Amino acid sequence: MHMFTQQEIDELSALHFINQIDAHLRVVSKIRIAADTGDHPPRVILLLELLYDKSRVDKLSFDLHNHSYADIIEVARNVGDNEYLMCEIDNLLSGHGE
């Protein structure tokens, strides 16, 4: 069970990254921390905003439960390197093209 300090929560909540996936697709990633749940670690949510040619296409969210502070930053910073996230993005975008 990973608990975060208040400083880590504040730092994670302030982060946002712009991931240039290809010439047309950008993904803006942000971290949201759900309210403290007593003895349980707070829920960490990765929010992804998909932009295609500068127009917002859609949003996705992922629970980063049990990820370390460093892992959360790594995932948010490098969306294009995460095979699972890219598969989910591809699946979502393929539905928009039909």
mmCIF file with all atom_site columns, C-alpha atoms in Angstrom:
data_model
loop_
_atom_site.group_PDB
_atom_site.id
_atom_site.type_symbol
_atom_site.label_atom_id
_atom_site.label_alt_id
_atom_site.label_comp_id
_atom_site.label_asym_id
_atom_site.label_entity_id
_atom_site.label_seq_id
_atom_site.pdbx_PDB_ins_code
_atom_site.Cartn_x
_atom_site.Cartn_y
_atom_site.Cartn_z
_atom_site.occupancy
_atom_site.B_iso_or_equiv
_atom_site.pdbx_formal_charge
_atom_site.auth_seq_id
_atom_site.auth_comp_id
_atom_site.auth_asym_id
_atom_site.auth_atom_id
_atom_site.pdbx_PDB_model_num
ATOM 1  C CA . MET A 1 1  ? 0.000   0.000  0.000   1.00 0.00 ? 1  MET A CA 1
ATOM 2  C CA . HIS A 1 2  ? 1.593   3.263  -1.130  1.00 0.00 ? 2  HIS A CA 1
ATOM 3  C CA . MET A 1 3  ? 0.793   6.388  0.847   1.00 0.00 ? 3  MET A CA 1
ATOM 4  C CA . PHE A 1 4  ? 1.810   9.813  -0.449  1.00 0.00 ? 4  PHE A CA 1
ATOM 5  C CA . THR A 1 5  ? 2.977   12.804 1.526   1.00 0.00 ? 5  THR A CA 1
ATOM 6  C CA . GLN A 1 6  ? 0.990   16.014 1.181   1.00 0.00 ? 6  GLN A CA 1
ATOM 7  C CA . GLN A 1 7  ? 3.908   17.474 -0.796  1.00 0.00 ? 7  GLN A CA 1
ATOM 8  C CA . GLU A 1 8  ? 3.828   14.548 -3.255  1.00 0.00 ? 8  GLU A CA 1
ATOM 9  C CA . ILE A 1 9  ? 0.057   14.920 -3.648  1.00 0.00 ? 9  ILE A CA 1
ATOM 10 C CA . ASP A 1 10 ? 0.442   18.648 -4.320  1.00 0.00 ? 10 ASP A CA 1
ATOM 11 C CA . GLU A 1 11 ? 3.250   18.051 -6.833  1.00 0.00 ? 11 GLU A CA 1
ATOM 12 C CA . LEU A 1 12 ? 1.377   15.305 -8.685  1.00 0.00 ? 12 LEU A CA 1
ATOM 13 C CA . SER A 1 13 ? -1.777  17.424 -8.830  1.00 0.00 ? 13 SER A CA 1
ATOM 14 C CA . ALA A 1 14 ? 0.155   20.308 -10.402 1.00 0.00 ? 14 ALA A CA 1
ATOM 15 C CA . LEU A 1 15 ? 1.699   18.225 -13.201 1.00 0.00 ? 15 LEU A CA 1
ATOM 16 C CA . HIS A 1 16 ? 0.591   18.201 -16.774 1.00 0.00 ? 16 HIS A CA 1
ATOM 17 C CA . PHE A 1 17 ? 2.466   17.030 -19.831 1.00 0.00 ? 17 PHE A CA 1
ATOM 18 C CA . ILE A 1 18 ? 1.912   17.408 -23.560 1.00 0.00 ? 18 ILE A CA 1
ATOM 19 C CA . ASN A 1 19 ? 2.852   14.222 -25.404 1.00 0.00 ? 19 ASN A CA 1
ATOM 20 C CA . GLN A 1 20 ? 3.318   14.644 -29.171 1.00 0.00 ? 20 GLN A CA 1
ATOM 21 C CA . ILE A 1 21 ? 2.412   11.181 -30.458 1.00 0.00 ? 21 ILE A CA 1
ATOM 22 C CA . ASP A 1 22 ? 2.634   11.886 -34.190 1.00 0.00 ? 22 ASP A CA 1
ATOM 23 C CA . ALA A 1 23 ? 2.250   14.806 -36.594 1.00 0.00 ? 23 ALA A CA 1
ATOM 24 C CA . HIS A 1 24 ? -1.472  15.089 -35.807 1.00 0.00 ? 24 HIS A CA 1
ATOM 25 C CA . LEU A 1 25 ? -2.063  13.577 -32.366 1.00 0.00 ? 25 LEU A CA 1
ATOM 26 C CA . ARG A 1 26 ? -1.174  15.175 -29.047 1.00 0.00 ? 26 ARG A CA 1
ATOM 27 C CA . VAL A 1 27 ? -2.119  13.841 -25.644 1.00 0.00 ? 27 VAL A CA 1
ATOM 28 C CA . VAL A 1 28 ? -2.304  16.156 -22.647 1.00 0.00 ? 28 VAL A CA 1
ATOM 29 C CA . SER A 1 29 ? -1.849  14.164 -19.454 1.00 0.00 ? 29 SER A CA 1
ATOM 30 C CA . LYS A 1 30 ? -2.801  15.332 -15.972 1.00 0.00 ? 30 LYS A CA 1
ATOM 31 C CA . ILE A 1 31 ? -2.891  13.677 -12.575 1.00 0.00 ? 31 ILE A CA 1
ATOM 32 C CA . ARG A 1 32 ? -5.842  13.973 -10.209 1.00 0.00 ? 32 ARG A CA 1
ATOM 33 C CA . ILE A 1 33 ? -5.769  12.733 -6.649  1.00 0.00 ? 33 ILE A CA 1
ATOM 34 C CA . ALA A 1 34 ? -9.088  11.632 -5.135  1.00 0.00 ? 34 ALA A CA 1
ATOM 35 C CA . ALA A 1 35 ? -9.825  12.619 -1.558  1.00 0.00 ? 35 ALA A CA 1
ATOM 36 C CA . ASP A 1 36 ? -8.102  10.744 1.236   1.00 0.00 ? 36 ASP A CA 1
ATOM 37 C CA . THR A 1 37 ? -9.924  7.531  2.068   1.00 0.00 ? 37 THR A CA 1
ATOM 38 C CA . GLY A 1 38 ? -8.822  7.028  5.674   1.00 0.00 ? 38 GLY A CA 1
ATOM 39 C CA . ASP A 1 39 ? -6.269  4.245  6.019   1.00 0.00 ? 39 ASP A CA 1
ATOM 40 C CA . HIS A 1 40 ? -6.274  3.552  2.293   1.00 0.00 ? 40 HIS A CA 1
ATOM 41 C CA . PRO A 1 41 ? -3.993  5.345  -0.158  1.00 0.00 ? 41 PRO A CA 1
ATOM 42 C CA . PRO A 1 42 ? -5.669  8.075  -2.209  1.00 0.00 ? 42 PRO A CA 1
ATOM 43 C CA . ARG A 1 43 ? -6.875  7.157  -5.690  1.00 0.00 ? 43 ARG A CA 1
ATOM 44 C CA . VAL A 1 44 ? -4.567  8.460  -8.375  1.00 0.00 ? 44 VAL A CA 1
ATOM 45 C CA . ILE A 1 45 ? -6.265  9.113  -11.713 1.00 0.00 ? 45 ILE A CA 1
ATOM 46 C CA . LEU A 1 46 ? -4.412  9.743  -14.970 1.00 0.00 ? 46 LEU A CA 1
ATOM 47 C CA . LEU A 1 47 ? -6.512  11.996 -17.211 1.00 0.00 ? 47 LEU A CA 1
ATOM 48 C CA . LEU A 1 48 ? -5.712  12.060 -20.922 1.00 0.00 ? 48 LEU A CA 1
ATOM 49 C CA . GLU A 1 49 ? -7.097  14.689 -23.275 1.00 0.00 ? 49 GLU A CA 1
ATOM 50 C CA . LEU A 1 50 ? -6.717  13.692 -26.934 1.00 0.00 ? 50 LEU A CA 1
ATOM 51 C CA . LEU A 1 51 ? -6.118  16.447 -29.473 1.00 0.00 ? 51 LEU A CA 1
ATOM 52 C CA . TYR A 1 52 ? -6.078  15.753 -33.205 1.00 0.00 ? 52 TYR A CA 1
ATOM 53 C CA . ASP A 1 53 ? -4.828  18.658 -35.317 1.00 0.00 ? 53 ASP A CA 1
ATOM 54 C CA . LYS A 1 54 ? -5.344  20.926 -32.268 1.00 0.00 ? 54 LYS A CA 1
ATOM 55 C CA . SER A 1 55 ? -9.016  19.972 -31.864 1.00 0.00 ? 55 SER A CA 1
ATOM 56 C CA . ARG A 1 56 ? -10.105 18.074 -28.776 1.00 0.00 ? 56 ARG A CA 1
ATOM 57 C CA . VAL A 1 57 ? -11.336 14.656 -29.789 1.00 0.00 ? 57 VAL A CA 1
ATOM 58 C CA . ASP A 1 58 ? -11.983 12.857 -26.523 1.00 0.00 ? 58 ASP A CA 1
ATOM 59 C CA . LYS A 1 59 ? -10.821 12.123 -22.987 1.00 0.00 ? 59 LYS A CA 1
ATOM 60 C CA . LEU A 1 60 ? -9.710  8.967  -21.223 1.00 0.00 ? 60 LEU A CA 1
ATOM 61 C CA . SER A 1 61 ? -8.951  8.232  -17.595 1.00 0.00 ? 61 SER A CA 1
ATOM 62 C CA . PHE A 1 62 ? -6.982  5.475  -15.913 1.00 0.00 ? 62 PHE A CA 1
ATOM 63 C CA . ASP A 1 63 ? -6.608  4.476  -12.285 1.00 0.00 ? 63 ASP A CA 1
ATOM 64 C CA . LEU A 1 64 ? -2.934  4.334  -11.289 1.00 0.00 ? 64 LEU A CA 1
ATOM 65 C CA . HIS A 1 65 ? -3.659  2.417  -8.080  1.00 0.00 ? 65 HIS A CA 1
ATOM 66 C CA . ASN A 1 66 ? -0.516  1.068  -6.365  1.00 0.00 ? 66 ASN A CA 1
ATOM 67 C CA . HIS A 1 67 ? 1.880   2.957  -8.651  1.00 0.00 ? 67 HIS A CA 1
ATOM 68 C CA . SER A 1 68 ? 4.799   4.693  -6.995  1.00 0.00 ? 68 SER A CA 1
ATOM 69 C CA . TYR A 1 69 ? 5.294   8.453  -7.167  1.00 0.00 ? 69 TYR A CA 1
ATOM 70 C CA . ALA A 1 70 ? 8.081   8.041  -9.761  1.00 0.00 ? 70 ALA A CA 1
ATOM 71 C CA . ASP A 1 71 ? 6.043   5.571  -11.849 1.00 0.00 ? 71 ASP A CA 1
ATOM 72 C CA . ILE A 1 72 ? 3.057   7.936  -11.952 1.00 0.00 ? 72 ILE A CA 1
ATOM 73 C CA . ILE A 1 73 ? 5.236   10.734 -13.303 1.00 0.00 ? 73 ILE A CA 1
ATOM 74 C CA . GLU A 1 74 ? 6.867   8.384  -15.826 1.00 0.00 ? 74 GLU A CA 1
ATOM 75 C CA . VAL A 1 75 ? 3.508   7.192  -17.180 1.00 0.00 ? 75 VAL A CA 1
ATOM 76 C CA . ALA A 1 76 ? 2.115   10.739 -17.461 1.00 0.00 ? 76 ALA A CA 1
ATOM 77 C CA . ARG A 1 77 ? 5.281   12.097 -19.058 1.00 0.00 ? 77 ARG A CA 1
ATOM 78 C CA . ASN A 1 78 ? 5.704   9.292  -21.618 1.00 0.00 ? 78 ASN A CA 1
ATOM 79 C CA . VAL A 1 79 ? 2.227   8.275  -22.782 1.00 0.00 ? 79 VAL A CA 1
ATOM 80 C CA . GLY A 1 80 ? 3.536   7.368  -26.242 1.00 0.00 ? 80 GLY A CA 1
ATOM 81 C CA . ASP A 1 81 ? 5.909   4.796  -24.745 1.00 0.00 ? 81 ASP A CA 1
ATOM 82 C CA . ASN A 1 82 ? 3.165   2.982  -22.837 1.00 0.00 ? 82 ASN A CA 1
ATOM 83 C CA . GLU A 1 83 ? 1.852   0.121  -24.958 1.00 0.00 ? 83 GLU A CA 1
ATOM 84 C CA . TYR A 1 84 ? -1.361  -0.297 -22.949 1.00 0.00 ? 84 TYR A CA 1
ATOM 85 C CA . LEU A 1 85 ? -2.285  3.407  -23.064 1.00 0.00 ? 85 LEU A CA 1
ATOM 86 C CA . MET A 1 86 ? -1.503  3.637  -26.779 1.00 0.00 ? 86 MET A CA 1
ATOM 87 C CA . CYS A 1 87 ? -3.671  0.588  -27.492 1.00 0.00 ? 87 CYS A CA 1
ATOM 88 C CA . GLU A 1 88 ? -6.576  2.200  -25.595 1.00 0.00 ? 88 GLU A CA 1
ATOM 89 C CA . ILE A 1 89 ? -6.053  5.489  -27.467 1.00 0.00 ? 89 ILE A CA 1
ATOM 90 C CA . ASP A 1 90 ? -5.905  3.679  -30.821 1.00 0.00 ? 90 ASP A CA 1
ATOM 91 C CA . ASN A 1 91 ? -9.103  1.769  -30.008 1.00 0.00 ? 91 ASN A CA 1
ATOM 92 C CA . LEU A 1 92 ? -10.892 4.974  -29.053 1.00 0.00 ? 92 LEU A CA 1
ATOM 93 C CA . LEU A 1 93 ? -9.712  6.878  -32.127 1.00 0.00 ? 93 LEU A CA 1
ATOM 94 C CA . SER A 1 94 ? -10.592 4.047  -34.505 1.00 0.00 ? 94 SER A CA 1
ATOM 95 C CA . GLY A 1 95 ? -14.194 4.352  -33.291 1.00 0.00 ? 95 GLY A CA 1
ATOM 96 C CA . HIS A 1 96 ? -14.201 8.080  -34.141 1.00 0.00 ? 96 HIS A CA 1
ATOM 97 C CA . GLY A 1 97 ? -13.192 7.481  -37.748 1.00 0.00 ? 97 GLY A CA 1
ATOM 98 C CA . GLU A 1 98 ? -16.197 5.340  -38.621 1.00 0.00 ? 98 GLU A CA 1
#
